[in-house]
Tab-separated table of C-alpha atoms in Angstrom:
chain	number	residue	atom	x	y	z
A	1	ASP	CA	99.793	121.771	67.560
A	2	ALA	CA	102.193	124.314	69.000
A	3	GLY	CA	103.544	121.917	71.599
A	4	VAL	CA	104.164	122.844	75.220
A	5	ILE	CA	104.718	126.573	75.587
A	6	GLN	CA	106.812	128.087	78.370
A	7	SER	CA	107.520	131.674	79.273
A	8	PRO	CA	109.755	133.424	79.788
A	9	ARG	CA	112.566	131.589	77.996
A	10	HIS	CA	115.185	133.363	80.082
A	11	GLU	CA	114.880	135.037	83.452
A	12	VAL	CA	117.581	136.854	85.366
A	13	THR	CA	116.709	138.091	88.814
A	14	GLU	CA	118.348	139.065	92.060
A	15	MET	CA	118.344	137.013	95.195
A	16	GLY	CA	115.225	137.562	97.255
A	17	GLN	CA	112.990	138.436	94.330
A	18	GLU	CA	109.868	136.500	93.386
A	19	VAL	CA	110.023	134.513	90.171
A	20	THR	CA	107.034	133.121	88.266
A	21	LEU	CA	107.426	130.634	85.456
A	22	ARG	CA	104.517	129.864	83.147
A	23	CYS	CA	103.446	126.843	81.141
A	24	LYS	CA	100.732	126.042	78.617
A	25	PRO	CA	100.407	122.283	78.046
A	26	ILE	CA	99.384	120.631	74.809
A	27	SER	CA	95.638	120.890	74.315
A	28	GLY	CA	93.876	117.736	75.465
A	29	HIS	CA	96.687	116.593	77.719
A	30	ASP	CA	95.563	115.986	81.283
A	31	TYR	CA	98.914	115.488	82.995
A	32	LEU	CA	101.360	118.335	83.580
A	33	PHE	CA	104.837	118.010	85.032
A	34	TRP	CA	107.405	120.513	86.267
A	35	TYR	CA	111.084	119.483	86.128
A	36	ARG	CA	114.328	121.177	87.086
A	37	GLN	CA	117.582	120.478	85.243
A	38	THR	CA	121.050	121.184	86.636
A	39	MET	CA	124.466	119.825	85.784
A	40	MET	CA	124.876	118.348	89.238
A	41	ARG	CA	121.481	116.707	89.717
A	42	GLY	CA	120.261	116.167	86.160
A	43	LEU	CA	116.524	116.166	85.482
A	44	GLU	CA	114.420	116.161	88.636
A	45	LEU	CA	110.651	115.991	88.863
A	46	LEU	CA	109.328	118.758	91.092
A	47	ILE	CA	105.568	118.261	90.932
A	48	TYR	CA	102.886	116.929	88.641
A	49	PHE	CA	99.182	117.544	88.137
A	50	ASN	CA	96.368	115.383	86.842
A	51	ASN	CA	93.255	117.197	85.662
A	52	ASN	CA	94.546	120.376	87.322
A	53	VAL	CA	94.955	118.680	90.717
A	54	PRO	CA	98.444	118.356	92.267
A	55	ILE	CA	99.177	114.655	92.683
A	56	ASP	CA	102.769	114.470	93.875
A	57	ASP	CA	104.791	117.428	95.082
A	58	SER	CA	107.427	115.425	96.927
A	59	GLY	CA	110.107	116.778	94.603
A	60	MET	CA	109.499	120.414	95.484
A	61	PRO	CA	112.712	121.392	97.248
A	62	GLU	CA	111.246	123.594	99.949
A	63	ASP	CA	108.433	125.910	100.898
A	64	ARG	CA	109.841	128.668	98.755
A	65	PHE	CA	108.541	126.743	95.742
A	66	SER	CA	104.861	126.573	94.872
A	67	ALA	CA	102.919	125.498	91.786
A	68	LYS	CA	99.375	126.026	90.643
A	69	MET	CA	97.201	124.907	87.775
A	70	PRO	CA	94.068	127.065	87.740
A	71	ASN	CA	92.779	125.496	84.524
A	72	ALA	CA	93.622	122.849	81.956
A	73	SER	CA	95.632	125.214	79.792
A	74	PHE	CA	97.828	127.052	82.278
A	75	SER	CA	100.215	126.350	85.124
A	76	THR	CA	102.683	128.423	87.117
A	77	LEU	CA	105.744	127.620	89.180
A	78	LYS	CA	106.635	130.306	91.678
A	79	ILE	CA	109.792	130.764	93.709
A	80	GLN	CA	109.619	133.251	96.559
A	81	PRO	CA	112.146	134.329	97.680
A	82	SER	CA	114.614	133.175	95.041
A	83	GLU	CA	118.175	132.118	95.896
A	84	PRO	CA	121.283	131.644	93.722
A	85	ARG	CA	121.039	127.848	94.140
A	86	ASP	CA	117.697	127.954	92.340
A	87	SER	CA	119.536	128.786	89.112
A	88	ALA	CA	118.658	126.029	86.655
A	89	VAL	CA	116.592	125.266	83.573
A	90	TYR	CA	112.967	124.565	84.443
A	91	PHE	CA	110.938	122.408	82.102
A	92	CYS	CA	107.240	121.846	81.841
A	93	ALA	CA	105.954	118.663	80.214
A	94	SER	CA	102.525	117.238	79.492
A	95	SER	CA	101.031	113.886	78.623
A	96	VAL	CA	97.696	112.281	78.022
A	97	ALA	CA	95.871	109.677	80.092
A	98	GLY	CA	96.678	106.211	78.825
A	99	LYS	CA	100.134	107.373	77.790
A	100	TYR	CA	101.092	108.861	81.112
A	101	ASN	CA	104.814	108.425	80.681
A	102	GLU	CA	105.085	109.596	77.066
A	103	GLN	CA	105.826	113.128	78.082
A	104	PHE	CA	106.203	116.083	75.748
A	105	PHE	CA	108.583	118.732	77.031
A	106	GLY	CA	108.532	122.467	76.524
A	107	PRO	CA	111.644	124.460	75.551
A	108	GLY	CA	112.391	125.343	79.175
A	109	THR	CA	113.031	128.516	81.137
A	110	ARG	CA	116.640	129.280	82.016
A	111	LEU	CA	116.610	130.944	85.433
A	112	THR	CA	119.611	132.815	86.766
A	113	VAL	CA	119.463	134.174	90.309
A	114	LEU	CA	122.264	136.614	91.082
B	1	GLY	CA	113.351	104.248	95.149
B	2	GLU	CA	114.431	103.806	91.568
B	3	ASN	CA	117.962	104.775	90.562
B	4	VAL	CA	119.122	104.989	86.960
B	5	GLU	CA	122.804	104.979	86.028
B	6	GLN	CA	123.868	106.014	82.533
B	7	HIS	CA	127.211	105.539	80.762
B	8	PRO	CA	129.221	107.009	79.234
B	9	SER	CA	128.743	110.660	80.137
B	10	THR	CA	130.381	111.740	76.889
B	11	LEU	CA	130.793	109.884	73.615
B	12	SER	CA	132.552	110.991	70.460
B	13	VAL	CA	132.242	109.043	67.211
B	14	GLN	CA	133.034	109.557	63.562
B	15	GLU	CA	130.184	110.101	61.159
B	16	GLY	CA	128.946	106.740	59.926
B	17	ASP	CA	130.070	104.831	63.013
B	18	SER	CA	127.706	103.333	65.563
B	19	ALA	CA	127.074	104.708	69.042
B	20	VAL	CA	125.922	102.758	72.083
B	21	ILE	CA	124.667	104.233	75.354
B	22	LYS	CA	123.956	102.007	78.329
B	23	CYS	CA	121.729	102.380	81.369
B	24	THR	CA	121.075	100.286	84.440
B	25	TYR	CA	118.164	100.551	86.827
B	26	SER	CA	117.598	99.321	90.347
B	27	ASP	CA	113.855	98.756	90.736
B	28	SER	CA	112.781	95.408	89.295
B	29	ALA	CA	109.197	96.732	89.127
B	30	SER	CA	110.148	99.245	86.434
B	31	ASN	CA	108.331	98.428	83.218
B	32	TYR	CA	108.757	101.384	80.891
B	33	PHE	CA	112.049	102.670	79.498
B	34	PRO	CA	112.049	105.731	77.232
B	35	TRP	CA	114.974	107.511	75.632
B	36	TYR	CA	115.023	111.262	75.147
B	37	LYS	CA	117.177	113.434	72.920
B	38	GLN	CA	117.942	116.991	74.012
B	39	GLU	CA	119.404	119.430	71.525
B	40	LEU	CA	121.057	122.622	72.658
B	41	GLY	CA	118.546	125.140	73.968
B	42	LYS	CA	115.613	122.777	73.640
B	43	GLY	CA	113.616	120.468	75.856
B	44	PRO	CA	114.084	116.691	75.824
B	45	GLN	CA	112.253	114.920	73.011
B	46	LEU	CA	111.104	111.310	73.160
B	47	ILE	CA	112.831	109.318	70.414
B	48	ILE	CA	112.069	105.704	71.287
B	49	ASP	CA	110.743	103.674	74.179
B	50	ILE	CA	110.414	100.047	75.196
B	51	ARG	CA	108.079	98.174	77.512
B	52	SER	CA	109.154	95.380	79.804
B	53	ASN	CA	107.454	92.699	77.716
B	54	VAL	CA	109.680	93.467	74.729
B	55	GLY	CA	113.386	92.704	74.388
B	56	GLU	CA	114.244	94.903	71.431
B	57	LYS	CA	112.684	97.655	69.378
B	58	LYS	CA	113.932	99.374	66.230
B	59	ASP	CA	113.039	102.580	64.463
B	60	GLN	CA	115.167	103.245	61.397
B	61	ARG	CA	118.711	103.949	62.635
B	62	ILE	CA	117.934	103.698	66.334
B	63	ALA	CA	117.250	100.628	68.409
B	64	VAL	CA	116.793	99.893	72.078
B	65	THR	CA	117.448	96.597	73.853
B	66	LEU	CA	116.262	95.560	77.297
B	67	ASN	CA	117.612	92.870	79.581
B	68	LYS	CA	115.230	92.597	82.530
B	69	THR	CA	117.259	89.944	84.290
B	70	ALA	CA	120.327	92.125	84.373
B	71	LYS	CA	118.255	95.301	84.736
B	72	HIS	CA	119.933	97.159	81.945
B	73	PHE	CA	118.894	98.687	78.648
B	74	SER	CA	120.813	100.256	75.798
B	75	LEU	CA	120.358	102.701	72.943
B	76	HIS	CA	122.038	101.893	69.643
B	77	ILE	CA	122.432	104.458	66.879
B	78	THR	CA	123.797	103.172	63.584
B	79	GLU	CA	125.252	105.180	60.698
B	80	THR	CA	125.562	108.244	62.893
B	81	GLN	CA	125.152	111.681	61.345
B	82	PRO	CA	126.207	115.139	62.618
B	83	GLU	CA	122.563	115.912	63.423
B	84	ASP	CA	122.602	113.060	65.940
B	85	SER	CA	124.868	115.214	68.114
B	86	ALA	CA	122.907	115.974	71.295
B	87	VAL	CA	122.497	114.881	74.894
B	88	TYR	CA	120.648	111.598	75.281
B	89	PHE	CA	118.786	110.624	78.448
B	90	CYS	CA	117.485	107.244	79.458
B	91	ALA	CA	114.672	106.914	81.972
B	92	ALA	CA	112.779	104.242	83.850
B	93	SER	CA	109.310	104.116	85.312
B	94	THR	CA	107.196	101.676	87.269
B	95	GLY	CA	104.048	102.933	85.627
B	96	TYR	CA	102.694	102.743	82.141
B	97	GLY	CA	99.377	103.628	80.613
B	98	GLY	CA	96.980	104.910	83.200
B	99	SER	CA	99.018	103.846	86.173
B	100	GLN	CA	101.247	106.261	87.992
B	101	GLY	CA	104.995	105.926	88.054
B	102	ASN	CA	107.344	108.836	87.745
B	103	LEU	CA	110.100	108.922	85.161
B	104	ILE	CA	113.516	108.642	86.781
B	105	PHE	CA	116.172	109.964	84.428
B	106	GLY	CA	119.811	109.066	83.978
B	107	LYS	CA	122.363	111.893	84.048
B	108	GLY	CA	122.676	112.014	80.276
B	109	THR	CA	125.242	111.241	77.570
B	110	LYS	CA	126.640	113.993	75.391
B	111	LEU	CA	127.090	112.484	71.936
B	112	SER	CA	129.305	114.258	69.432
B	113	VAL	CA	129.379	113.033	65.838
B	114	LYS	CA	132.386	114.332	63.940
B	115	PRO	CA	132.031	114.789	60.180
């Protein structure tokens, strides 16, 4: 298995621009998680899905952030408009029912907002 | 909610020595405690985990201990090697199996193993 796939690996954008991060979970996994990692706050859960349905989005920082999972093999995290404080590494992770907390992480997307 | 504290933030050891990383948690309902290793430029990778009904678990050179009364758990790496150099994260969760309980991560420990 290829593991969790994320794209792009690096994204540099200017403040105010829309940013879309993409994730393909491991085939057969029915949970998908989006995390943000910064030096100050560590790893924070933003939102997670179960069977393509958003279950808990309480970690999404504000309305500028949105996430979708149109099917079992694809999810997006969108930031519109982006701000410099959104600069971070964003990880996608997936897991399988019955082993909900044994999460497999993707390589991450390093976002820089200038 | 759950809060996980991790110490130390950095740890430097000589190759062959042992390394110990400690975490404490606040929610007595937490029942699942994984450890993740993150190498430079990569995502965290699960290396070992322990459930609340177990006090200790070993896997080759790594071991994890759990003290539920004191609400702390530790990662032990013996005979450290340069390839053990990475950032290690502990986490705690109130859910396991099919139940829901988000992973709450510690801030991480940067381990450096000097040859």
